[in-house]
Amino acid sequence: MEASVILPILKKKLAFLSGGKDRRSGLILTIPLCLEQTNMDELSVTLDYLLSIPSDKCKARGFTVIVDGRKSQWNVVKTVVLMLQNVVPAEVSLVCVVKPDEFWDKKVTHFCFWKEKDRLGFEVILVSANKLTRYIEPCQLTEDFGGSLTYDHMDWLNKRLVFEKFTKESTSLLDELALINNGSDKGNQQEKERSVDLNFLPSVDPETVLQTGHELLSELQQRRFNGSDGGVSWSPMDDELLAQPQVMKLLDSLREQYTRYQEVCRQRSKRTQLEEIQQKVMQVVNWLEGPGSEQLRAQWGIGDSIRASQALQQKHEEIESQHSEWFAVYVELNQQIAALLNAGDEEDLVELKSLQQQLSDVCYRQASQLEFRQNLLQAALEFHGVAQDLSQQLDGLLGMLCVDVAPADGASIQQTLKLLEEKLKSVDVGLQGLREKGQGLLDQISNQASWAYGKDVTIENKENVDHIQGVMEDMQLRKQRCEDMVDVRRLKMLQMVQLFKCEEDAAQAVEWLSELLDALLKTHIRLGDDTQETKVLLEKHRKFVDVAQSTYDYGRQLLQATVVLCQSLRCTSRSSGDTLPRLNRVWKQFTIASEERVHRLEMAIAFHSNAEKILQDCPDEPEALNDEDQFDEIEAVGKSLLDRLTVPVVYPDGTEQYFGSPSDMASTAEHIRDRMKLVSLKRQQLRHPEMVSTES
């Protein structure tokens, strides 16, 4: 019977064990009767419960029952005493009926308990409250009977409820833990799992039960040493002394079973964790080797342009994103496995290492495939980028070559030719870069079979290889065509440079010839003071004419070269309509002026030669001195020379040009006149020698 079942009855305090003892060390059972009618059934239940608490040894010493009838009627007291015969006849040794100060009526005398002793099985005495100390020590009596023993019924009842609850829960918990622990020790794995699965979780929390037991034991032990509120020391109740070892025994058993249970839970948790890890590892492995690998197998192309490669890269990034989620699971699982390896048992090491190795192999292999695919797509993107740049360079070069060259001068042609060479060099560099990128991409594609999981990728690789080689060959052909066109354009531009150079040099020859003509007219004006000087001037003039002739011939050759170059270039030149007429005109003017210069110098030589013959005193040739014709000739030549100095040079176009300035001509004419005067004076001397003697 549990106190919680009859709690309302126990709260009525129909009977109680105060913890006091009689002189025989028997327990004192107190039945306090009240004015109200006592329910005998409830009293019987209360007595049954109270008498079930003491141990058999304690019961063997007998009970002293105090029936407090001071507030009750005699017939109730008698009924209670008689009821004791049926409830506890063997355990009751003495019944003390506490009578009121005013004794009951005479009916009492008609019932003598001492005469019924043999029938009742115990002795019954009537005693007043102040006489109880004759049979029981005051320290074993409660305050109701003038004793000093403290008893709090509700406190006892609460402790009893706690004790019984602890006993019930701990006993049930011990059975459950024993079932779990014993089930975990069975050799048959199937029975082990079935037994543990059925009763794996206890109905109550072991920690809570243990805490309740420790608190209960602590409180029971404290009552042994602590006094009541009044400070009077007292011994604990017998049921409390009995409860302490029972609680300790239960606590010891609980701790033992709970320790085993914790180990079972730890092993079960480890096994569960290991199974969960195995399940997750297989999920990762199955996905990576299944859908993950299939995604990579489906992505074999490299694209045929930058846009196509970028689209494939974006698709690959989506695949990588899906793989990243599983790789995150791999990292978590790897950490869990590492933790279990550090704290695991020897029996789990092999399995854990096997799982770790399997997971790592699959993940690293898949990560390598992803990285290989990413590198391949990046290489393809770079290849197509270089191909596109090279294609644009070739288009620009071709566009430049398709435009007809119409430069203004040789410098612009040189600049255009330099730009053309730079573009061609840039194309060479770009084509070399394309070959390097293409070869690197081909090398990567050749390694693709190493992670194809047995799939034949020959067809796919052939398409990629053909595409790469086709792009490189196409760029090579386009570059070759551009090189051929550049060679033609280079030759044409070099011819144009030569044409411009010839035209420039021809124009320069015209300028030089014009400068020679100008020098002839402005500086070649002296006719010499004597025959010797005039002959020197004539010789210099002839050399001067030779220089002019060379200049003219050089210009003619240049103009002839321009005609040939124009015919080769199929273009017109300004030389035939401008430079050549100018050259011929200047040369004609120079020829006329030069001939005039020669005539004058020759006339001057003749004049000076004849004059010098006349003026020189030559006794060996007296006949010459008498030749009048010579004097006439000298005079005629001198006059002709003077007249010629005043006549301008007339060009074919009707223009006129004088030699030197008028002052220069006047100085030359004055010199000739002076020589003519000397000749005239010589003539007079020869005619009239006497005039000379008179004058002398």
XYZ file of C-alpha atoms in Angstrom:
696
model
C 0.000 0.000 0.000
C 1.292 3.439 -0.947
C 0.700 6.653 0.953
C -0.276 8.462 -2.240
C -3.230 6.100 -2.656
C -4.680 6.807 0.784
C -3.324 10.326 1.103
C -6.708 11.913 2.058
C -7.113 9.350 4.859
C -3.563 9.798 6.135
C -3.997 13.559 6.212
C -6.806 13.074 8.790
C -4.198 11.812 11.280
C -6.446 8.991 12.553
C -3.301 7.238 13.837
C 0.431 7.882 13.657
C 3.809 6.612 14.702
C 5.481 9.481 16.526
C 8.845 7.719 16.743
C 8.589 7.336 20.500
C 9.339 4.018 22.194
C 8.232 2.339 25.391
C 10.534 0.938 28.012
C 10.794 -2.322 26.051
C 11.935 -0.338 22.946
C 8.665 -1.079 21.297
C 7.164 1.526 19.034
C 4.375 3.747 20.264
C 1.302 3.852 18.053
C -0.976 6.772 18.819
C -4.676 6.844 17.909
C -6.046 10.315 18.672
C -9.841 10.095 18.798
C -11.837 13.268 18.275
C -15.325 14.493 19.009
C -16.527 13.540 15.585
C -17.416 9.986 14.804
C -14.315 8.082 13.678
C -14.582 6.105 10.441
C -13.431 2.668 11.454
C -12.674 1.602 7.889
C -10.400 4.557 7.383
C -8.813 3.903 10.778
C -8.276 0.280 9.788
C -6.650 1.346 6.519
C -4.436 3.819 8.391
C -3.352 1.158 10.871
C -2.608 -1.341 8.140
C -0.407 1.221 6.390
C 1.396 2.309 9.560
C 2.051 -1.269 10.690
C 3.540 -2.079 7.284
C 6.304 0.448 7.773
C 8.408 -1.003 10.655
C 10.695 -3.933 10.070
C 9.922 -7.428 11.303
C 12.538 -7.079 13.987
C 10.926 -3.913 15.225
C 7.498 -5.500 15.107
C 8.778 -8.411 17.174
C 9.398 -6.070 20.100
C 5.706 -5.241 20.095
C 3.740 -2.007 19.990
C 2.417 0.224 22.752
C -0.837 1.741 21.550
C -2.036 4.997 23.054
C -5.753 5.489 22.450
C -6.493 9.104 23.237
C -10.150 9.018 24.260
C -10.234 12.372 25.990
C -12.295 13.868 23.194
C -14.287 10.787 22.300
C -16.989 8.560 23.711
C -16.491 5.310 25.495
C -18.207 3.132 22.923
C -15.866 4.527 20.251
C -12.879 3.765 22.445
C -14.120 0.277 23.061
C -14.684 -0.283 19.345
C -11.165 0.880 18.587
C -9.662 -1.396 21.233
C -11.581 -4.346 19.944
C -10.553 -3.480 16.376
C -6.898 -3.673 17.442
C -7.481 -7.338 18.169
C -8.259 -7.943 14.510
C -5.698 -5.576 13.015
C -2.554 -6.136 15.100
C -3.188 -8.746 17.755
C 0.273 -10.249 17.757
C 2.209 -6.972 17.644
C 0.332 -5.079 20.383
C 1.782 -5.595 23.837
C 0.029 -2.782 25.706
C -2.925 -0.489 25.041
C -3.103 2.661 27.099
C -6.524 4.261 26.942
C -6.202 7.871 28.004
C -9.383 8.768 29.768
C -10.830 12.241 30.200
C -10.659 14.089 33.450
C -14.360 13.405 33.941
C -14.630 9.698 33.689
C -17.150 7.953 31.531
C -20.398 6.687 32.992
C -20.783 3.469 34.840
C -20.942 1.473 31.644
C -17.238 1.327 31.793
C -17.338 -0.723 34.874
C -19.370 -3.330 33.052
C -16.502 -3.911 30.637
C -13.242 -4.810 32.238
C -10.430 -5.021 29.681
C -8.206 -6.862 32.059
C -10.636 -9.722 32.173
C -10.495 -9.847 28.349
C -6.740 -9.913 28.191
C -6.546 -13.542 27.185
C -9.178 -13.086 24.529
C -7.755 -9.789 23.249
C -4.132 -10.900 23.307
C -2.826 -7.699 24.885
C -3.198 -5.724 28.090
C -5.503 -2.688 28.222
C -5.211 -0.069 30.930
C -7.155 3.098 31.578
C -4.950 5.963 32.504
C -5.147 9.728 32.643
C -2.776 11.796 30.537
C -0.615 12.807 33.475
C -0.197 9.174 34.519
C 1.196 7.979 31.209
C 4.722 8.651 32.354
C 4.391 5.612 34.625
C 4.502 3.431 31.533
C 6.337 5.606 29.002
C 9.208 8.007 29.432
C 8.228 11.674 28.985
C 10.844 12.080 26.276
C 9.047 9.441 24.253
C 5.674 11.146 24.586
C 4.417 13.920 22.362
C 3.412 17.281 23.657
C -0.260 16.211 23.639
C 0.536 13.893 26.526
C 2.901 16.224 28.337
C 6.004 14.803 26.753
C 8.862 16.497 24.915
C 8.869 14.496 21.720
C 8.239 16.687 18.663
C 6.135 15.265 15.877
C 4.875 17.013 12.756
C 2.390 14.800 10.989
C 2.366 16.699 7.670
C 6.133 16.846 7.603
C 6.275 13.103 8.180
C 3.620 12.512 5.539
C 5.464 14.640 2.950
C 8.716 12.829 3.620
C 6.911 9.544 3.388
C 5.459 10.506 0.035
C 8.888 11.519 -1.214
C 10.427 8.313 0.075
C 7.777 6.108 -1.467
C 7.933 8.010 -4.747
C 11.694 7.686 -4.804
C 11.473 4.009 -3.899
C 8.887 3.339 -6.567
C 10.650 5.339 -9.284
C 14.088 4.027 -8.416
C 12.870 0.428 -8.288
C 11.097 0.805 -11.628
C 14.097 2.608 -13.041
C 16.436 -0.123 -11.816
C 14.313 -2.736 -13.550
C 14.289 -0.723 -16.773
C 18.016 -0.017 -16.629
C 18.740 -3.650 -15.838
C 16.620 -4.701 -18.806
C 18.440 -2.234 -21.055
C 21.855 -3.093 -19.718
C 21.292 -6.821 -19.781
C 19.852 -6.576 -23.255
C 22.938 -4.695 -24.448
C 25.167 -7.488 -23.114
C 23.503 -10.255 -25.110
C 25.655 -11.944 -27.645
C 23.054 -12.175 -30.372
C 23.130 -8.921 -32.252
C 19.530 -9.208 -33.417
C 18.229 -9.811 -29.876
C 20.448 -7.028 -28.630
C 19.028 -4.525 -31.046
C 15.457 -5.682 -30.422
C 15.727 -5.508 -26.634
C 17.475 -2.170 -26.664
C 15.030 -0.722 -29.145
C 12.025 -1.755 -27.055
C 13.226 -0.248 -23.771
C 15.981 2.050 -24.772
C 14.631 5.168 -23.040
C 13.701 4.863 -19.316
C 10.285 6.083 -18.259
C 11.838 8.616 -15.866
C 14.983 10.674 -15.986
C 17.761 8.905 -14.049
C 19.412 12.189 -13.177
C 16.206 13.496 -11.609
C 15.682 10.312 -9.604
C 19.267 10.362 -8.362
C 18.971 14.002 -7.370
C 15.731 13.271 -5.510
C 17.382 10.353 -3.705
C 20.400 12.425 -2.664
C 18.176 15.191 -1.343
C 16.055 12.690 0.550
C 19.090 10.953 2.029
C 20.619 14.260 3.037
C 17.448 15.298 4.823
C 17.133 11.952 6.575
C 20.719 12.131 7.754
C 20.378 15.713 8.987
C 17.464 14.790 11.291
C 19.805 12.580 13.267
C 21.959 15.506 14.372
C 19.701 18.536 14.217
C 17.276 19.381 16.949
C 13.742 20.590 16.729
C 12.817 24.224 16.545
C 12.935 24.335 20.344
C 16.530 23.188 20.373
C 15.817 19.852 22.099
C 17.755 16.934 20.611
C 15.776 13.893 19.691
C 16.343 10.568 17.987
C 14.987 9.933 14.517
C 11.944 7.844 13.939
C 12.485 4.203 13.352
C 11.065 4.367 9.851
C 13.523 7.109 9.060
C 16.427 5.026 10.347
C 15.144 2.175 8.224
C 14.728 4.400 5.157
C 18.314 5.639 5.161
C 20.037 2.343 4.282
C 17.252 1.557 1.866
C 17.751 4.894 0.102
C 21.521 4.436 0.082
C 21.186 0.948 -1.312
C 18.856 2.181 -4.014
C 21.199 5.048 -4.812
C 24.154 2.700 -5.058
C 22.236 0.381 -7.344
C 20.997 3.293 -9.382
C 24.479 4.719 -9.792
C 25.818 1.368 -10.852
C 23.036 0.708 -13.337
C 23.046 4.292 -14.547
C 26.783 4.129 -15.172
C 26.266 0.987 -17.193
C 23.315 2.627 -18.893
C 25.420 5.651 -19.817
C 28.008 3.362 -21.314
C 25.275 1.552 -23.219
C 23.952 4.893 -24.428
C 27.445 5.987 -25.382
C 28.014 2.775 -27.295
C 24.579 3.032 -28.853
C 25.155 6.711 -29.686
C 28.511 5.844 -31.180
C 26.969 3.036 -33.158
C 24.117 5.292 -34.249
C 26.566 8.022 -35.152
C 28.676 5.532 -37.046
C 25.618 4.256 -38.896
C 24.567 7.832 -39.675
C 28.069 8.577 -40.915
C 27.992 5.431 -43.033
C 24.632 6.453 -44.444
C 25.806 9.996 -45.194
C 29.066 8.742 -46.675
C 27.146 6.455 -48.998
C 24.815 9.321 -49.905
C 27.814 11.486 -50.826
C 29.575 8.679 -52.664
C 26.430 7.586 -54.528
C 25.642 11.152 -55.622
C 29.193 11.963 -56.683
C 29.594 8.693 -58.571
C 26.057 8.890 -59.927
C 24.375 12.204 -60.839
C 27.540 14.223 -60.213
C 29.672 12.135 -62.549
C 26.875 11.996 -65.102
C 26.740 15.800 -65.161
C 30.452 15.925 -65.922
C 30.168 13.225 -68.577
C 27.486 15.247 -70.342
C 29.763 18.326 -70.430
C 32.494 17.492 -72.917
C 32.406 20.375 -75.421
C 34.623 23.475 -75.328
C 32.477 25.775 -77.475
C 33.268 27.368 -80.820
C 33.431 30.981 -79.645
C 33.935 33.139 -76.588
C 30.206 33.334 -75.959
C 29.785 29.563 -76.235
C 32.723 28.952 -73.875
C 31.300 31.449 -71.387
C 27.929 29.672 -71.514
C 29.676 26.362 -70.817
C 31.572 27.982 -67.943
C 28.315 29.236 -66.459
C 26.838 25.741 -66.740
C 29.966 24.331 -65.111
C 29.658 26.841 -62.264
C 26.131 25.558 -61.639
C 27.502 22.026 -61.504
C 30.249 23.163 -59.128
C 27.632 24.836 -56.936
C 25.761 21.533 -56.618
C 29.005 19.722 -55.866
C 29.926 22.343 -53.252
C 26.938 21.331 -51.149
C 28.127 17.724 -51.125
C 31.716 18.781 -50.528
C 30.480 20.701 -47.468
C 28.893 17.466 -46.246
C 32.212 15.741 -46.944
C 34.102 18.271 -44.802
C 31.632 17.825 -41.958
C 31.791 14.041 -42.217
C 35.566 14.117 -42.343
C 35.651 16.151 -39.140
C 33.234 13.749 -37.452
C 35.269 10.752 -38.555
C 38.477 12.415 -37.349
C 36.882 13.057 -33.954
C 35.763 9.430 -33.723
C 39.217 8.246 -34.723
C 40.778 10.315 -31.952
C 38.361 9.026 -29.322
C 37.224 5.756 -30.898
C 37.720 2.173 -29.845
C 40.063 -0.182 -31.559
C 37.185 -2.135 -33.073
C 35.921 0.981 -34.900
C 39.248 2.243 -36.226
C 39.392 -0.034 -39.250
C 35.830 0.722 -40.301
C 36.238 4.466 -39.735
C 39.483 4.602 -41.680
C 37.903 2.639 -44.488
C 34.977 5.071 -44.633
C 37.310 8.053 -44.495
C 39.494 6.657 -47.271
C 36.530 5.816 -49.477
C 34.985 9.247 -48.973
C 38.274 11.056 -49.561
C 39.059 9.084 -52.720
C 35.692 9.813 -54.295
C 35.638 13.488 -53.282
C 39.201 14.172 -54.377
C 38.616 12.397 -57.659
C 35.458 14.375 -58.300
C 37.152 17.635 -57.264
C 40.004 16.852 -59.653
C 37.513 16.305 -62.441
C 35.799 19.607 -61.686
C 39.131 21.413 -61.614
C 40.201 19.720 -64.853
C 36.953 20.727 -66.540
C 37.262 24.288 -65.252
C 40.860 24.547 -66.476
C 39.835 23.101 -69.835
C 37.034 25.634 -70.258
C 39.325 28.460 -69.142
C 41.934 27.349 -71.687
C 39.214 27.163 -74.368
C 38.009 30.650 -73.440
C 41.537 32.012 -73.687
C 42.049 30.211 -77.015
C 38.872 31.684 -78.471
C 39.792 35.083 -77.056
C 43.183 34.997 -78.780
C 41.524 33.721 -81.974
C 39.015 36.550 -81.893
C 41.723 39.161 -81.311
C 43.794 37.684 -84.131
C 40.759 37.631 -86.417
C 40.128 41.294 -85.672
C 43.786 42.089 -86.372
C 43.608 40.216 -89.681
C 40.376 42.024 -90.569
C 42.027 45.352 -89.804
C 45.095 44.450 -91.831
C 42.960 43.208 -94.725
C 40.880 46.364 -94.609
C 44.036 48.434 -94.723
C 45.288 46.425 -97.689
C 42.002 46.715 -99.561
C 42.081 50.512 -99.467
C 43.963 52.032 -102.409
C 47.052 53.941 -101.427
C 46.919 57.641 -102.337
C 49.569 59.303 -100.199
C 50.597 62.896 -100.670
C 54.328 62.390 -100.338
C 57.024 59.844 -99.618
C 56.991 60.503 -95.858
C 53.347 59.506 -95.605
C 54.110 56.386 -97.642
C 56.956 55.516 -95.268
C 54.621 56.025 -92.309
C 51.960 53.852 -93.914
C 54.539 51.179 -94.728
C 55.799 51.245 -91.126
C 52.239 50.868 -89.814
C 51.694 47.978 -92.206
C 54.827 46.224 -90.992
C 53.791 46.740 -87.356
C 50.371 45.255 -88.025
C 51.933 42.284 -89.776
C 54.311 41.773 -86.857
C 51.397 41.991 -84.428
C 49.592 39.331 -86.486
C 52.692 37.109 -86.297
C 52.771 37.490 -82.513
C 49.039 36.805 -82.284
C 49.289 33.709 -84.458
C 52.170 32.406 -82.338
C 50.105 32.994 -79.210
C 47.152 31.187 -80.808
C 49.358 28.200 -81.609
C 50.633 28.067 -78.028
C 47.127 28.320 -76.582
C 45.837 25.760 -79.076
C 48.617 23.282 -78.337
C 48.055 23.660 -74.594
C 44.344 23.065 -75.104
C 45.044 20.006 -77.253
C 47.337 18.626 -74.551
C 44.589 19.022 -71.964
C 42.033 17.364 -74.222
C 44.367 14.428 -74.747
C 44.329 13.876 -70.960
C 40.523 13.892 -70.790
C 40.275 10.114 -71.116
C 41.963 9.674 -67.735
C 38.796 10.716 -65.860
C 36.123 9.567 -68.291
C 35.092 6.593 -66.050
C 35.509 4.222 -68.944
C 33.424 6.336 -71.308
C 34.713 6.507 -74.882
C 35.360 10.206 -75.469
C 37.210 9.695 -78.772
C 34.352 11.100 -80.856
C 33.832 14.122 -78.607
C 37.564 14.768 -78.396
C 37.890 14.465 -82.167
C 35.294 17.177 -82.654
C 37.129 19.455 -80.221
C 40.505 18.670 -81.777
C 39.178 19.230 -85.305
C 37.683 22.544 -84.222
C 40.924 23.755 -82.622
C 43.072 22.656 -85.543
C 40.562 24.142 -87.986
C 40.711 27.513 -86.250
C 44.516 27.514 -86.268
C 44.677 26.450 -89.928
C 42.112 29.056 -90.932
C 44.072 31.772 -89.130
C 47.275 30.536 -90.782
C 45.683 30.746 -94.245
C 44.273 34.178 -93.579
C 47.632 35.317 -92.315
C 49.360 33.876 -95.399
C 46.948 35.685 -97.703
C 47.563 38.908 -95.827
C 51.324 38.369 -96.056
C 51.056 37.923 -99.837
C 49.000 41.086 -100.093
C 51.451 42.896 -97.833
C 54.324 41.849 -100.116
C 52.496 43.275 -103.119
C 51.560 46.410 -101.225
C 55.110 46.770 -99.925
C 56.513 46.579 -103.458
C 53.983 49.076 -104.702
C 54.649 51.446 -101.837
C 58.407 51.158 -102.306
C 57.906 51.985 -105.980
C 55.775 54.929 -104.951
C 58.496 56.042 -102.558
C 60.966 55.769 -105.438
C 58.556 57.658 -107.696
C 58.184 60.477 -105.209
C 61.926 60.480 -104.716
C 62.524 60.735 -108.457
C 59.984 63.521 -108.759
C 61.524 65.352 -105.832
C 65.047 64.906 -107.226
C 63.901 65.997 -110.686
C 62.356 69.109 -109.201
C 65.555 69.645 -107.297
C 67.514 69.340 -110.563
C 65.301 72.050 -112.065
C 66.002 74.196 -109.041
C 69.712 73.588 -109.310
C 69.652 74.403 -113.021
C 67.687 77.566 -112.282
C 70.260 78.497 -109.681
C 73.072 77.890 -112.203
C 71.259 80.099 -114.705
C 70.792 82.767 -112.101
C 74.457 82.558 -111.125
C 75.443 82.760 -114.787
C 73.481 85.915 -115.346
C 74.327 87.647 -112.098
C 77.925 86.700 -111.344
C 79.490 85.592 -114.641
C 79.808 89.116 -116.048
C 83.532 89.894 -116.114
C 85.286 89.647 -119.443
C 88.828 89.785 -118.126
C 91.503 92.491 -118.225
C 93.719 90.717 -120.687
C 93.838 87.727 -122.929
C 95.110 85.348 -120.309
C 92.436 86.208 -117.773
C 89.720 86.023 -120.386
C 90.884 82.581 -121.477
C 90.744 81.451 -117.822
C 87.235 82.807 -117.532
C 86.270 80.979 -120.714
C 87.674 77.724 -119.357
C 85.790 78.159 -116.088
C 82.664 78.910 -118.020
C 82.955 75.695 -119.988
C 83.328 73.717 -116.740
C 80.332 75.585 -115.406
C 78.388 74.563 -118.500
C 79.468 70.948 -117.957
C 77.990 71.057 -114.448
C 74.764 72.450 -115.818
C 74.735 69.775 -118.520
C 75.154 67.034 -115.874
C 72.338 68.540 -113.839
C 70.087 68.630 -116.862
C 70.944 65.042 -117.831
C 70.298 63.887 -114.200
C 66.903 65.531 -114.227
C 66.065 63.944 -117.588
C 67.024 60.504 -116.251
C 64.896 60.997 -113.150
C 61.930 62.047 -115.225
C 62.363 59.036 -117.465
C 62.379 56.821 -114.313
C 59.150 58.432 -113.121
C 57.538 57.553 -116.430
C 58.568 53.920 -116.032
C 57.375 53.825 -112.402
C 54.075 55.427 -113.305
C 53.553 52.830 -115.979
C 54.321 50.092 -113.422
C 52.015 51.634 -110.816
C 49.386 52.482 -113.438
C 49.149 56.001 -112.188
C 49.740 59.475 -113.577
C 52.594 61.705 -112.529
C 52.993 65.457 -112.405
C 56.473 65.210 -113.877
C 55.404 64.748 -117.493
C 53.247 67.846 -117.524
C 55.134 70.126 -115.145
C 58.679 69.217 -114.250
C 59.844 68.188 -117.722
C 58.729 71.412 -119.461
C 60.252 73.438 -116.682
C 63.499 71.503 -117.004
C 63.585 71.989 -120.767
C 62.692 75.663 -120.485
C 65.366 76.395 -117.903
C 67.904 74.381 -119.875
C 67.035 76.267 -123.046
C 67.424 79.569 -121.227
C 70.703 78.405 -119.750
C 71.947 77.318 -123.182
C 71.112 80.684 -124.745
C 72.721 82.598 -121.892
C 75.726 80.314 -121.942
C 76.220 80.763 -125.670
C 75.959 84.498 -125.259
C 78.550 84.322 -122.532
C 80.849 82.285 -124.789
C 80.452 84.789 -127.658
C 81.327 87.675 -125.424
C 84.320 85.922 -123.954
C 85.545 84.925 -127.419
C 85.096 88.494 -128.648
C 86.929 89.713 -125.543
C 89.795 87.291 -126.249
C 90.014 88.529 -129.831
C 89.881 92.138 -128.693
C 92.504 91.714 -125.946
C 94.767 89.601 -128.167
C 94.833 92.161 -130.975
C 95.118 95.066 -128.561
C 97.999 93.480 -126.753
C 99.812 92.909 -130.039
C 99.426 96.556 -130.949
C 100.294 97.900 -127.550
C 103.359 95.746 -127.081
C 106.543 97.299 -128.377
C 107.727 94.728 -130.894
C 110.680 95.958 -132.946
C 110.945 92.562 -134.630
C 107.646 93.120 -136.317
C 107.564 96.732 -137.456
C 105.309 95.848 -140.307
C 102.563 94.956 -137.889
C 102.732 98.332 -136.399
C 102.096 99.849 -139.713
C 99.097 97.685 -140.481
C 96.094 99.959 -140.350
C 93.742 97.074 -140.804
C 94.575 95.713 -137.369
C 93.674 98.956 -135.730
C 90.431 99.059 -137.621
C 89.679 95.488 -136.634
C 90.449 96.178 -132.979
C 88.239 99.205 -133.046
C 85.465 97.280 -134.759
C 85.699 94.379 -132.310
C 85.715 96.742 -129.363
C 82.658 98.545 -130.629
C 80.889 95.274 -131.327
C 81.768 94.097 -127.847
C 80.459 97.305 -126.329
C 77.314 97.023 -128.351
C 76.879 93.374 -127.249
C 77.191 94.350 -123.620
C 74.160 96.558 -124.003
C 72.068 93.893 -125.705
C 69.993 91.587 -123.382
C 69.658 87.854 -123.705
C 66.386 87.053 -125.429
C 64.705 83.749 -124.545
C 62.408 81.781 -126.851
C 59.355 82.960 -124.964
C 60.311 86.562 -125.716
C 61.568 87.463 -122.249
C 64.825 89.369 -121.879
C 67.555 89.140 -119.303
C 70.754 91.193 -118.861
C 74.070 89.949 -117.530
C 74.704 91.533 -114.202
C 73.605 94.958 -113.115
C 73.951 98.161 -115.199
C 76.853 99.332 -113.029
C 78.634 96.029 -113.629
C 78.118 96.419 -117.359
C 79.281 100.044 -117.224
C 82.468 99.016 -115.418
C 83.195 96.321 -118.030
C 82.427 98.734 -120.880
C 84.662 101.384 -119.332
C 87.545 98.952 -119.200
C 87.075 98.120 -122.870
C 86.925 101.800 -123.791
C 90.135 102.453 -121.864
C 91.838 99.702 -123.822
C 90.424 101.119 -127.052
C 91.811 104.552 -126.115
C 95.236 103.060 -125.571
C 95.030 101.391 -128.949
C 93.930 104.663 -130.554
C 96.785 106.502 -128.861
C 99.203 103.852 -130.086
C 97.853 104.344 -133.575
C 98.422 108.044 -133.365
C 101.944 107.513 -132.107
C 102.654 105.299 -135.024
C 101.242 107.853 -137.446
C 102.921 110.964 -136.016
C 106.126 109.993 -134.202
C 107.262 113.651 -134.190
C 104.337 114.553 -132.019
C 105.517 112.072 -129.551
C 109.063 113.495 -129.551
C 107.815 117.064 -129.141
C 105.655 116.016 -126.282
C 108.522 114.149 -124.708
